[in-house]
Amino acid sequence: TRAREAALARAEARCERQARHDPLTGLANRAELRSRIAAALAAGAAAGRGTGLCLIDLEHFQELNETRGQEVGDALLCRTAALLRGRLPADHLPARVDGDSFAVLAPEQTGVEAVHGLARELGAALGRPVLLEGTAWASAASIGVAWAAPGEPSATRLIGEAEAALRDVKAHRRGGVGLYSPAIGKPFADRARIAAELRRAAAEGQFVAHFQPQLRLGDGGLLGFEALVRWDHPEKGVLEPCYFLEIAADAGLMEAIDSAMLERALDGLVRMRATGHAVPRVSLNLSAVALRDPGRVDRILWAVDRRDLVPADLAVELLETVRIVGDADPAVACIDRLARLGFGTELDDFGTGYACLANLSRLNVSALKIDRSLVRQMRAGGGEGESQGREIVRAIIALAGRLGVSVLAEGIERAEETALLRELGCGLGQGFAFGRPMPLPAVLDWLAARSPEAPRRASA
Ligand code: C2E
Ligand code: CA
Ligand code: CA
């Protein structure tokens, strides 16, 4: 009976362990994290120390899973767990909360800065490209940080605040680290209310275009402008897409936004030219839904014709092209038709999902836009990540060269990046270094300010 008792105890321990740990990575699971947070808050209150919590979300994980298979996805999860284990102080608890979200509990801390600093270190480490089964993956993580001062003993509140911080980071600066503050998330708590407001916004023409310049890196000449949607909200002012685009998509309003933007972008181009500026073209973002709509190309053609413009005046940036599956996907034919008509067809956010490489040979595209996360990686923190980022960019440019499509790098923020990208052979660029997205009147000023000495070298 003693042996049976021991076996029973072992089995019980194993069951208990399983109930508290994630089987894939061996990290604590959500239930265990929760109870450890409660314990840490109580211990902190007794010791006069605070408690920190970081929530970590891997970017583009779904894409990795879908395009490279679950085993590769699992490999990234295990690598993330190992990285957390390797970098945390002994009293910190790493956990896998679910899917691609992880957490780090930092107990008995003297201040929020230490937790924030740790989160930044983890973010940098998790943001380096990794080799997964021989192919590079541009890994990135968003991190939300919350802090409970000594004697604020609510686990629910701490978790809620870390979640709000993470949502905010994902909305504004994916791949970054954000600290909770009470201002976060307040203005837009209620998705249903926003969806209703968005419907009215569509009916009342509140969607407007801002324009961001795109330049030739070689001589600094103007390529054109990307039209980016803004919601000119009657009370809240001009809102960026991170506040509403996802909700608009869920509410079935993408069609309305795409149509409004087509008109706004072309009207904007006509205005710029009417003021005497040579603007080669504007570009427009098209959602995946739009690409499968059989009447779409005709409506675009009609809008262009109606203004006496030609297809070469408009480039279409194709979003979410990773989701394109197989040659039978109607999106493939839509892109092909646009390209044959003479419109620019550009793959947006290139380099964030490796299915893009497959898409490149299948789709009739004239350019690809290197995602700003890759440009950021190239600049980030020096060392191995930086040179790997550079190699990825170099490889993309070489590939594009072989296929005869041009390359535009987005998110260029500094003069050094311009120089480096030019050196790597990247022909086109866009980013805060040259100009932020601006409303039309500011664009006209921007054009007027540069016209006397144009064309000139692209410098920040
Ligand atoms: P995107 O197509 O990748 O657009 C570029 C985004 O990067 C813009 O954000 C722009 O403001 C930002 N950006 C430009 N230069 C820099 C830089 O140097 N540094 C940094 N950190 N960011 C830079 P925005 O306007 O908030 O748009 C976000 C996304 O919303 C767009 O990403 C696009 O996916 C979507 N979107 C915007 N307008 C439309 C639209 O009219 N229709 C559709 N379907 N989607 C749109
Ligand atoms: Ca775009
Ligand atoms: Ca992009």
Short mmCIF file of C-alpha atoms and ligand atoms in Angstrom, two decimals:
data_model
loop_
_atom_site.label_atom_id
_atom_site.label_comp_id
_atom_site.label_asym_id
_atom_site.label_seq_id
_atom_site.Cartn_x
_atom_site.Cartn_y
_atom_site.Cartn_z
CA THR A 1 0.00 0.00 0.00
CA ARG A 2 2.92 2.31 0.67
CA ALA A 3 4.12 1.84 -2.92
CA ARG A 4 0.62 2.48 -4.17
CA GLU A 5 0.39 5.64 -2.11
CA ALA A 6 3.69 6.88 -3.50
CA ALA A 7 2.56 6.16 -7.07
CA LEU A 8 -0.69 7.95 -6.39
CA ALA A 9 1.18 10.94 -4.98
CA ARG A 10 3.42 11.00 -8.06
CA ALA A 11 0.44 10.84 -10.39
CA GLU A 12 -1.24 13.56 -8.40
CA ALA A 13 1.86 15.74 -8.61
CA ARG A 14 2.01 15.16 -12.35
CA CYS A 15 -1.66 16.05 -12.76
CA GLU A 16 -1.16 19.12 -10.67
CA ARG A 17 1.87 20.10 -12.71
CA GLN A 18 -0.10 19.63 -15.90
CA ALA A 19 -2.90 21.76 -14.55
CA ARG A 20 -0.48 24.58 -13.92
CA HIS A 21 1.87 24.35 -16.87
CA ASP A 22 1.72 24.68 -20.61
CA PRO A 23 2.65 21.29 -22.08
CA LEU A 24 4.47 22.67 -25.14
CA THR A 25 6.85 25.11 -23.51
CA GLY A 26 6.76 23.93 -19.90
CA LEU A 27 6.06 27.49 -18.78
CA ALA A 28 3.41 28.34 -16.20
CA ASN A 29 -0.06 28.59 -17.75
CA ARG A 30 -2.69 31.26 -17.28
CA ALA A 31 -4.20 29.75 -14.12
CA GLU A 32 -0.82 29.42 -12.47
CA LEU A 33 0.13 32.96 -13.50
CA ARG A 34 -3.04 34.29 -11.94
CA SER A 35 -2.49 32.66 -8.61
CA ARG A 36 1.17 33.69 -8.59
CA ILE A 37 0.14 37.31 -9.30
CA ALA A 38 -2.20 37.24 -6.31
CA ALA A 39 0.58 35.82 -4.13
CA ALA A 40 3.08 38.39 -5.40
CA LEU A 41 0.70 41.26 -4.67
CA ALA A 42 0.16 40.00 -1.12
CA ALA A 43 3.88 39.48 -0.51
CA GLY A 44 4.62 42.89 -2.03
CA ALA A 45 2.10 44.60 0.23
CA ALA A 46 3.75 43.00 3.28
CA ALA A 47 7.25 43.98 2.15
CA GLY A 48 6.37 47.46 0.91
CA ARG A 49 7.28 46.49 -2.66
CA GLY A 50 5.34 46.77 -5.90
CA THR A 51 4.56 44.18 -8.59
CA GLY A 52 5.16 44.39 -12.31
CA LEU A 53 3.44 42.46 -15.09
CA CYS A 54 4.43 42.30 -18.76
CA LEU A 55 2.15 40.81 -21.41
CA ILE A 56 3.98 39.79 -24.56
CA ASP A 57 2.36 39.18 -27.91
CA LEU A 58 4.31 37.74 -30.84
CA GLU A 59 3.61 39.58 -34.09
CA HIS A 60 2.55 37.76 -37.26
CA PHE A 61 2.47 34.42 -35.46
CA GLN A 62 -0.71 33.35 -37.21
CA GLU A 63 0.95 33.95 -40.54
CA LEU A 64 3.93 31.88 -39.54
CA ASN A 65 1.65 29.03 -38.55
CA GLU A 66 -0.39 29.23 -41.72
CA THR A 67 2.45 29.60 -44.14
CA ARG A 68 5.22 27.51 -42.65
CA GLY A 69 3.22 24.98 -40.68
CA GLN A 70 2.46 24.41 -37.05
CA GLU A 71 5.77 22.74 -36.28
CA VAL A 72 7.65 25.86 -37.24
CA GLY A 73 5.16 27.87 -35.19
CA ASP A 74 5.79 25.61 -32.21
CA ALA A 75 9.54 26.04 -32.69
CA LEU A 76 9.13 29.79 -32.36
CA LEU A 77 7.03 29.38 -29.21
CA CYS A 78 9.66 27.13 -27.62
CA ARG A 79 12.42 29.49 -28.61
CA THR A 80 10.48 32.35 -27.03
CA ALA A 81 10.05 30.35 -23.81
CA ALA A 82 13.77 29.54 -23.72
CA LEU A 83 14.68 33.16 -24.33
CA LEU A 84 12.44 34.30 -21.46
CA ARG A 85 13.80 31.64 -19.10
CA GLY A 86 17.36 32.57 -20.02
CA ARG A 87 16.97 36.28 -19.45
CA LEU A 88 14.80 36.61 -16.37
CA PRO A 89 16.03 36.98 -12.78
CA ALA A 90 15.33 33.89 -10.66
CA ASP A 91 12.32 35.32 -8.81
CA HIS A 92 10.51 36.33 -12.03
CA LEU A 93 7.88 34.04 -13.50
CA PRO A 94 7.57 33.55 -17.27
CA ALA A 95 4.24 32.16 -18.44
CA ARG A 96 2.46 31.25 -21.65
CA VAL A 97 -0.98 32.78 -21.43
CA ASP A 98 -2.33 31.26 -24.64
CA GLY A 99 -1.52 30.90 -28.33
CA ASP A 100 1.21 33.40 -29.05
CA SER A 101 0.88 35.41 -25.84
CA PHE A 102 3.33 35.21 -23.00
CA ALA A 103 3.66 37.00 -19.69
CA VAL A 104 6.34 37.86 -17.19
CA LEU A 105 5.54 38.46 -13.53
CA ALA A 106 8.10 40.64 -11.75
CA PRO A 107 7.46 40.37 -8.00
CA GLU A 108 8.72 42.60 -5.18
CA GLN A 109 9.99 45.46 -7.30
CA THR A 110 11.06 48.82 -5.93
CA GLY A 111 9.84 50.82 -8.91
CA VAL A 112 8.13 50.70 -12.27
CA GLU A 113 11.28 51.73 -14.15
CA ALA A 114 13.02 48.42 -13.51
CA VAL A 115 10.05 46.53 -14.98
CA HIS A 116 9.83 48.86 -17.94
CA GLY A 117 13.57 48.43 -18.58
CA LEU A 118 13.28 44.67 -18.41
CA ALA A 119 10.38 44.78 -20.88
CA ARG A 120 12.46 46.85 -23.28
CA GLU A 121 15.32 44.37 -23.06
CA LEU A 122 12.96 41.47 -23.73
CA GLY A 123 11.38 43.37 -26.62
CA ALA A 124 14.78 43.96 -28.22
CA ALA A 125 15.78 40.31 -27.78
CA LEU A 126 12.47 39.04 -29.16
CA GLY A 127 12.68 41.48 -32.07
CA ARG A 128 15.79 39.96 -33.61
CA PRO A 129 15.29 37.87 -36.73
CA VAL A 130 15.58 34.14 -36.11
CA LEU A 131 16.37 31.15 -38.25
CA LEU A 132 13.53 28.65 -38.18
CA GLU A 133 14.34 25.46 -40.04
CA GLY A 134 16.86 27.27 -42.17
CA THR A 135 14.74 30.25 -43.19
CA ALA A 136 14.88 33.67 -41.58
CA TRP A 137 11.81 34.89 -39.75
CA ALA A 138 11.42 38.58 -38.97
CA SER A 139 10.31 38.01 -35.42
CA ALA A 140 8.78 40.83 -33.37
CA ALA A 141 6.88 41.16 -30.13
CA SER A 142 4.62 43.82 -28.67
CA ILE A 143 4.77 44.22 -24.90
CA GLY A 144 2.33 45.87 -22.51
CA VAL A 145 3.58 46.69 -19.02
CA ALA A 146 1.53 47.36 -15.87
CA TRP A 147 2.62 48.17 -12.37
CA ALA A 148 0.88 47.79 -9.02
CA ALA A 149 2.22 49.98 -6.21
CA PRO A 150 2.69 48.30 -2.81
CA GLY A 151 -0.67 47.56 -1.20
CA GLU A 152 -2.78 47.65 -4.37
CA PRO A 153 -3.85 44.07 -4.18
CA SER A 154 -6.01 43.37 -7.21
CA ALA A 155 -4.77 40.78 -9.68
CA THR A 156 -7.73 41.45 -11.97
CA ARG A 157 -6.88 45.11 -12.19
CA LEU A 158 -3.18 44.50 -12.83
CA ILE A 159 -3.96 42.05 -15.62
CA GLY A 160 -6.57 44.40 -17.11
CA GLU A 161 -4.09 47.26 -17.15
CA ALA A 162 -1.36 45.18 -18.78
CA GLU A 163 -3.90 44.10 -21.40
CA ALA A 164 -4.90 47.71 -22.07
CA ALA A 165 -1.24 48.70 -22.41
CA LEU A 166 -0.68 45.84 -24.86
CA ARG A 167 -3.73 46.78 -26.93
CA ASP A 168 -2.47 50.33 -27.10
CA VAL A 169 0.99 49.21 -28.24
CA LYS A 170 -0.51 46.94 -30.89
CA ALA A 171 -2.67 49.77 -32.18
CA HIS A 172 -0.02 52.49 -32.30
CA ARG A 173 3.41 50.97 -32.51
CA ARG A 174 3.40 47.27 -33.13
CA GLY A 175 6.57 45.61 -31.99
CA GLY A 176 7.10 48.19 -29.24
CA VAL A 177 6.82 48.35 -25.47
CA GLY A 178 4.15 50.39 -23.67
CA LEU A 179 3.47 51.22 -20.08
CA TYR A 180 -0.12 51.40 -18.83
CA SER A 181 -1.50 54.84 -18.09
CA PRO A 182 -5.08 55.74 -17.20
CA ALA A 183 -5.45 57.68 -20.45
CA ILE A 184 -5.12 54.49 -22.52
CA GLY A 185 -8.18 53.03 -24.08
CA LYS A 186 -10.61 55.52 -22.52
CA PRO A 187 -11.86 57.36 -25.61
CA PHE A 188 -12.91 54.20 -27.37
CA ALA A 189 -14.15 51.66 -24.91
CA ASP A 190 -17.24 50.59 -26.81
CA ARG A 191 -16.82 48.88 -30.16
CA ALA A 192 -20.54 48.71 -30.90
CA ARG A 193 -20.92 52.42 -30.39
CA ILE A 194 -17.94 53.11 -32.64
CA ALA A 195 -19.33 50.83 -35.33
CA ALA A 196 -22.55 52.84 -35.29
CA GLU A 197 -20.59 56.09 -35.45
CA LEU A 198 -18.54 54.68 -38.33
CA ARG A 199 -21.67 53.91 -40.31
CA ARG A 200 -22.74 57.49 -39.95
CA ALA A 201 -19.21 58.66 -40.80
CA ALA A 202 -19.38 56.73 -44.08
CA ALA A 203 -22.75 58.22 -44.95
CA GLU A 204 -21.65 61.75 -44.08
CA GLY A 205 -18.29 61.66 -45.84
CA GLN A 206 -16.11 61.89 -42.74
CA PHE A 207 -13.39 59.68 -44.21
CA VAL A 208 -10.64 61.86 -45.65
CA ALA A 209 -7.22 61.25 -47.15
CA HIS A 210 -3.86 62.31 -45.83
CA PHE A 211 -0.95 62.07 -48.23
CA GLN A 212 2.57 60.91 -47.47
CA PRO A 213 5.36 61.64 -49.97
CA GLN A 214 7.27 58.84 -51.70
CA LEU A 215 10.66 59.67 -53.19
CA ARG A 216 13.28 58.23 -55.51
CA LEU A 217 16.25 57.60 -53.24
CA GLY A 218 18.78 58.13 -55.99
CA ASP A 219 18.06 61.76 -56.85
CA GLY A 220 15.42 62.72 -54.29
CA GLY A 221 12.86 63.23 -57.03
CA LEU A 222 9.18 62.86 -56.21
CA LEU A 223 7.52 59.57 -57.04
CA GLY A 224 4.14 60.50 -55.64
CA PHE A 225 2.02 60.22 -52.51
CA GLU A 226 0.39 57.39 -50.63
CA ALA A 227 -3.18 58.20 -49.64
CA LEU A 228 -3.89 57.13 -46.05
CA VAL A 229 -7.37 57.16 -44.59
CA ARG A 230 -8.26 59.41 -41.66
CA TRP A 231 -11.54 59.75 -39.85
CA ASP A 232 -12.41 63.39 -39.47
CA HIS A 233 -14.49 62.85 -36.35
CA PRO A 234 -16.89 65.69 -35.49
CA GLU A 235 -15.87 65.77 -31.80
CA LYS A 236 -12.60 63.89 -31.51
CA GLY A 237 -10.83 65.47 -34.45
CA VAL A 238 -8.75 63.63 -37.03
CA LEU A 239 -8.27 59.96 -36.09
CA GLU A 240 -5.70 57.53 -37.48
CA PRO A 241 -6.66 54.11 -38.84
CA CYS A 242 -5.47 52.28 -35.72
CA TYR A 243 -8.49 53.72 -33.91
CA PHE A 244 -11.13 52.48 -36.30
CA LEU A 245 -9.99 50.37 -39.26
CA GLU A 246 -10.33 47.02 -37.52
CA ILE A 247 -13.79 47.90 -36.21
CA ALA A 248 -14.77 49.21 -39.64
CA ALA A 249 -13.67 45.92 -41.21
CA ASP A 250 -15.70 43.91 -38.69
CA ALA A 251 -18.69 46.14 -39.36
CA GLY A 252 -18.46 45.53 -43.13
CA LEU A 253 -17.48 49.12 -43.88
CA MET A 254 -14.27 48.52 -45.83
CA GLU A 255 -16.09 48.83 -49.12
CA ALA A 256 -17.34 52.28 -48.15
CA ILE A 257 -13.88 53.36 -46.99
CA ASP A 258 -12.14 52.03 -50.11
CA SER A 259 -14.60 53.85 -52.39
CA ALA A 260 -14.28 57.09 -50.47
CA MET A 261 -10.50 56.84 -50.57
CA LEU A 262 -10.45 56.19 -54.31
CA GLU A 263 -12.31 59.47 -54.89
CA ARG A 264 -10.24 61.40 -52.34
CA ALA A 265 -6.92 60.16 -53.66
CA LEU A 266 -7.70 61.02 -57.28
CA ASP A 267 -9.21 64.40 -56.37
CA GLY A 268 -6.06 65.09 -54.37
CA LEU A 269 -3.83 64.32 -57.35
CA VAL A 270 -5.90 66.57 -59.60
CA ARG A 271 -5.59 69.43 -57.06
CA MET A 272 -1.81 68.99 -56.72
CA ARG A 273 -1.36 69.13 -60.48
CA ALA A 274 -3.74 72.06 -60.79
CA THR A 275 -1.41 74.05 -58.53
CA GLY A 276 1.39 73.45 -61.01
CA HIS A 277 3.30 70.60 -59.41
CA ALA A 278 4.56 67.62 -61.35
CA VAL A 279 3.26 64.74 -59.28
CA PRO A 280 3.73 61.44 -61.09
CA ARG A 281 1.07 59.47 -59.19
CA VAL A 282 -0.84 58.65 -56.04
CA SER A 283 -1.15 55.26 -54.42
CA LEU A 284 -4.11 53.74 -52.68
CA ASN A 285 -4.47 50.92 -50.16
CA LEU A 286 -6.87 48.15 -51.11
CA SER A 287 -8.14 45.64 -48.61
CA ALA A 288 -8.36 41.94 -49.34
CA VAL A 289 -12.15 42.13 -49.55
CA ALA A 290 -11.87 44.68 -52.35
CA LEU A 291 -9.58 42.41 -54.32
CA ARG A 292 -12.26 39.75 -54.56
CA ASP A 293 -15.02 42.08 -55.68
CA PRO A 294 -15.55 41.44 -59.43
CA GLY A 295 -16.75 44.98 -60.18
CA ARG A 296 -13.84 46.68 -58.47
CA VAL A 297 -11.50 47.15 -61.40
CA ASP A 298 -14.25 48.72 -63.52
CA ARG A 299 -15.12 51.17 -60.78
CA ILE A 300 -11.47 52.17 -60.44
CA LEU A 301 -11.17 52.64 -64.20
CA TRP A 302 -14.33 54.72 -64.27
CA ALA A 303 -13.09 56.99 -61.45
CA VAL A 304 -9.79 57.50 -63.31
CA ASP A 305 -11.42 58.13 -66.72
CA ARG A 306 -13.95 60.52 -65.28
CA ARG A 307 -11.11 62.85 -64.22
CA ASP A 308 -9.20 62.53 -67.47
CA LEU A 309 -6.48 60.64 -65.70
CA VAL A 310 -4.77 57.48 -66.93
CA PRO A 311 -4.05 54.21 -65.11
CA ALA A 312 -0.36 55.14 -64.69
CA ASP A 313 -1.51 57.95 -62.39
CA LEU A 314 -2.62 55.44 -59.78
CA ALA A 315 -0.86 52.63 -57.96
CA VAL A 316 -2.75 50.15 -55.84
CA GLU A 317 -1.14 48.83 -52.68
CA LEU A 318 -2.29 45.35 -51.91
CA LEU A 319 -2.72 44.61 -48.24
CA GLU A 320 -2.97 41.22 -46.57
CA THR A 321 -1.74 39.47 -49.68
CA VAL A 322 -0.47 36.67 -47.48
CA ARG A 323 -4.02 35.45 -47.34
CA ILE A 324 -4.12 34.86 -51.09
CA VAL A 325 -4.42 31.14 -51.57
CA GLY A 326 -3.70 29.51 -54.90
CA ASP A 327 -4.04 30.74 -58.45
CA ALA A 328 -7.81 30.29 -58.41
CA ASP A 329 -8.20 33.10 -55.87
CA PRO A 330 -10.19 35.88 -57.62
CA ALA A 331 -7.73 38.39 -56.13
CA VAL A 332 -5.02 37.05 -58.47
CA ALA A 333 -7.12 37.87 -61.55
CA CYS A 334 -8.07 41.28 -60.18
CA ILE A 335 -4.41 42.20 -59.67
CA ASP A 336 -3.50 40.89 -63.09
CA ARG A 337 -6.20 42.96 -64.75
CA LEU A 338 -5.12 46.12 -62.92
CA ALA A 339 -1.52 45.53 -63.98
CA ARG A 340 -2.42 44.91 -67.64
CA LEU A 341 -4.45 48.11 -67.70
CA GLY A 342 -1.34 50.02 -66.62
CA PHE A 343 -2.04 50.65 -62.94
CA GLY A 344 0.83 50.24 -60.54
CA THR A 345 0.35 47.12 -58.40
CA GLU A 346 2.39 46.99 -55.24
CA LEU A 347 2.69 44.42 -52.49
CA ASP A 348 2.41 46.20 -49.16
CA ASP A 349 4.16 45.18 -45.93
CA PHE A 350 6.53 42.89 -47.78
CA GLY A 351 8.79 40.81 -45.60
CA THR A 352 6.37 40.29 -42.73
CA GLY A 353 5.13 36.93 -43.95
CA TYR A 354 7.14 34.54 -45.98
CA ALA A 355 4.19 33.53 -48.12
CA CYS A 356 4.87 36.88 -49.78
CA LEU A 357 7.80 35.26 -51.53
CA ALA A 358 5.48 32.73 -53.12
CA ASN A 359 3.02 35.51 -53.96
CA LEU A 360 5.68 37.46 -55.72
CA SER A 361 6.03 34.94 -58.51
CA ARG A 362 2.30 34.36 -58.77
CA LEU A 363 1.06 37.94 -58.75
CA ASN A 364 1.46 40.51 -61.48
CA VAL A 365 3.04 43.23 -59.34
CA SER A 366 5.15 46.20 -60.35
CA ALA A 367 6.70 46.95 -56.95
CA LEU A 368 7.01 45.73 -53.42
CA LYS A 369 7.10 47.77 -50.27
CA ILE A 370 9.58 46.61 -47.67
CA ASP A 371 7.76 46.68 -44.38
CA ARG A 372 8.88 49.24 -41.85
CA SER A 373 9.55 46.54 -39.26
CA LEU A 374 12.43 45.38 -41.47
CA VAL A 375 13.74 48.89 -41.85
CA ARG A 376 13.50 49.23 -38.06
CA GLN A 377 15.34 45.95 -37.58
CA MET A 378 18.09 47.14 -39.82
CA ARG A 379 18.63 50.11 -37.55
CA ALA A 380 17.86 48.44 -34.21
CA GLY A 381 20.48 48.24 -31.51
CA GLY A 382 23.51 47.05 -33.51
CA GLY A 383 25.02 43.59 -33.57
CA GLU A 384 23.64 40.42 -34.98
CA GLY A 385 20.01 41.49 -35.38
CA GLU A 386 21.02 44.55 -37.31
CA SER A 387 23.23 42.72 -39.78
CA GLN A 388 20.60 39.99 -40.21
CA GLY A 389 17.98 42.66 -40.90
CA ARG A 390 20.30 44.13 -43.46
CA GLU A 391 20.81 40.73 -45.09
CA ILE A 392 17.07 40.22 -45.36
CA VAL A 393 16.62 43.62 -46.99
CA ARG A 394 19.53 42.91 -49.34
CA ALA A 395 18.00 39.56 -50.30
CA ILE A 396 14.61 41.13 -50.98
CA ILE A 397 16.19 43.79 -53.19
CA ALA A 398 18.17 41.19 -55.12
CA LEU A 399 15.08 39.06 -55.61
CA ALA A 400 13.06 42.05 -56.79
CA GLY A 401 15.87 42.92 -59.20
CA ARG A 402 15.76 39.46 -60.74
CA LEU A 403 11.99 39.69 -61.15
CA GLY A 404 12.18 43.21 -62.54
CA VAL A 405 9.97 44.84 -59.91
CA SER A 406 10.93 48.01 -58.07
CA VAL A 407 11.42 48.27 -54.33
CA LEU A 408 10.10 50.92 -51.97
CA ALA A 409 11.24 50.95 -48.35
CA GLU A 410 8.74 52.34 -45.86
CA GLY A 411 9.26 53.75 -42.39
CA ILE A 412 12.51 55.55 -43.20
CA GLU A 413 13.04 57.83 -40.22
CA ARG A 414 16.70 58.81 -40.40
CA ALA A 415 19.22 60.05 -42.93
CA GLU A 416 21.53 57.07 -42.23
CA GLU A 417 18.74 54.72 -43.25
CA THR A 418 18.29 56.55 -46.52
CA ALA A 419 22.00 56.25 -47.22
CA LEU A 420 22.13 52.59 -46.29
CA LEU A 421 19.06 51.67 -48.33
CA ARG A 422 20.39 53.54 -51.32
CA GLU A 423 23.66 51.65 -50.95
CA LEU A 424 21.78 48.35 -50.85
CA GLY A 425 20.17 49.28 -54.15
CA CYS A 426 16.72 50.23 -52.94
CA GLY A 427 15.28 52.68 -55.45
CA LEU A 428 12.32 54.20 -53.63
CA GLY A 429 11.48 55.33 -50.12
CA GLN A 430 8.86 56.74 -47.83
CA GLY A 431 8.92 57.75 -44.18
CA PHE A 432 8.99 60.48 -41.58
CA ALA A 433 12.48 61.42 -42.79
CA PHE A 434 10.90 62.86 -45.93
CA GLY A 435 7.46 63.78 -44.73
CA ARG A 436 4.59 62.64 -42.53
CA PRO A 437 1.12 61.95 -43.89
CA MET A 438 -0.42 65.41 -44.38
CA PRO A 439 -3.82 66.85 -45.27
CA LEU A 440 -4.05 68.28 -48.77
CA PRO A 441 -3.35 71.95 -47.90
CA ALA A 442 -0.14 70.94 -46.09
CA VAL A 443 0.84 68.82 -49.11
CA LEU A 444 0.51 71.87 -51.35
CA ASP A 445 2.80 73.82 -48.97
CA TRP A 446 5.23 70.92 -48.87
CA LEU A 447 5.34 70.83 -52.68
CA ALA A 448 5.75 74.59 -52.91
CA ALA A 449 8.60 74.53 -50.40
CA ARG A 450 10.61 71.98 -52.31
CA SER A 451 9.88 72.96 -55.89
CA PRO A 452 12.52 75.77 -56.27
CA GLU A 453 15.47 73.47 -55.86
CA ALA A 454 13.94 70.20 -56.97
CA PRO A 455 15.00 67.66 -57.92
CA ARG A 456 17.57 67.27 -55.20
CA ARG A 457 19.13 64.42 -53.32
CA ALA A 458 16.94 62.68 -50.78
CA SER A 459 18.27 63.73 -47.43
CA ALA A 460 16.48 63.82 -44.10
P1 C2E B 1 0.54 51.05 -44.36
O1 C2E B 1 -0.13 50.86 -45.66
O2 C2E B 1 1.77 50.24 -44.10
O3 C2E B 1 0.81 52.60 -44.23
C1 C2E B 1 1.99 53.16 -43.75
C2 C2E B 1 1.80 53.54 -42.31
O4 C2E B 1 3.09 53.83 -41.77
C3 C2E B 1 0.97 54.80 -42.11
O5 C2E B 1 0.24 54.65 -40.92
C4 C2E B 1 2.04 55.86 -41.94
O6 C2E B 1 1.60 56.96 -41.19
C5 C2E B 1 3.09 55.10 -41.19
N1 C2E B 1 4.41 55.65 -41.42
C6 C2E B 1 4.86 56.27 -42.51
N2 C2E B 1 6.15 56.64 -42.37
C7 C2E B 1 6.54 56.21 -41.16
C8 C2E B 1 7.77 56.28 -40.44
O7 C2E B 1 8.78 56.81 -40.88
N3 C2E B 1 7.80 55.70 -39.21
C9 C2E B 1 6.70 55.10 -38.67
N4 C2E B 1 6.79 54.56 -37.46
N5 C2E B 1 5.52 55.02 -39.32
C10 C2E B 1 5.43 55.57 -40.56
P2 C2E B 1 -1.33 54.92 -40.88
O8 C2E B 1 -1.70 56.06 -41.74
O9 C2E B 1 -1.69 54.96 -39.43
O10 C2E B 1 -1.95 53.64 -41.56
C11 C2E B 1 -1.88 52.41 -40.93
C12 C2E B 1 -2.38 51.30 -41.83
O11 C2E B 1 -3.78 51.40 -42.05
C13 C2E B 1 -1.75 51.33 -43.21
O12 C2E B 1 -0.48 50.75 -43.15
C14 C2E B 1 -2.75 50.49 -43.97
O13 C2E B 1 -2.54 49.12 -43.75
C15 C2E B 1 -4.06 50.89 -43.34
N6 C2E B 1 -4.71 51.92 -44.16
C16 C2E B 1 -4.45 53.25 -44.18
N7 C2E B 1 -5.24 53.87 -45.08
C17 C2E B 1 -6.02 52.92 -45.65
C18 C2E B 1 -7.04 52.94 -46.66
O14 C2E B 1 -7.40 53.97 -47.25
N8 C2E B 1 -7.63 51.75 -46.98
C19 C2E B 1 -7.26 50.60 -46.39
N9 C2E B 1 -7.88 49.46 -46.75
N10 C2E B 1 -6.30 50.53 -45.43
C20 C2E B 1 -5.68 51.68 -45.07
CA CA B 2 0.25 51.03 -47.70
CA CA B 3 3.04 49.04 -45.33
#
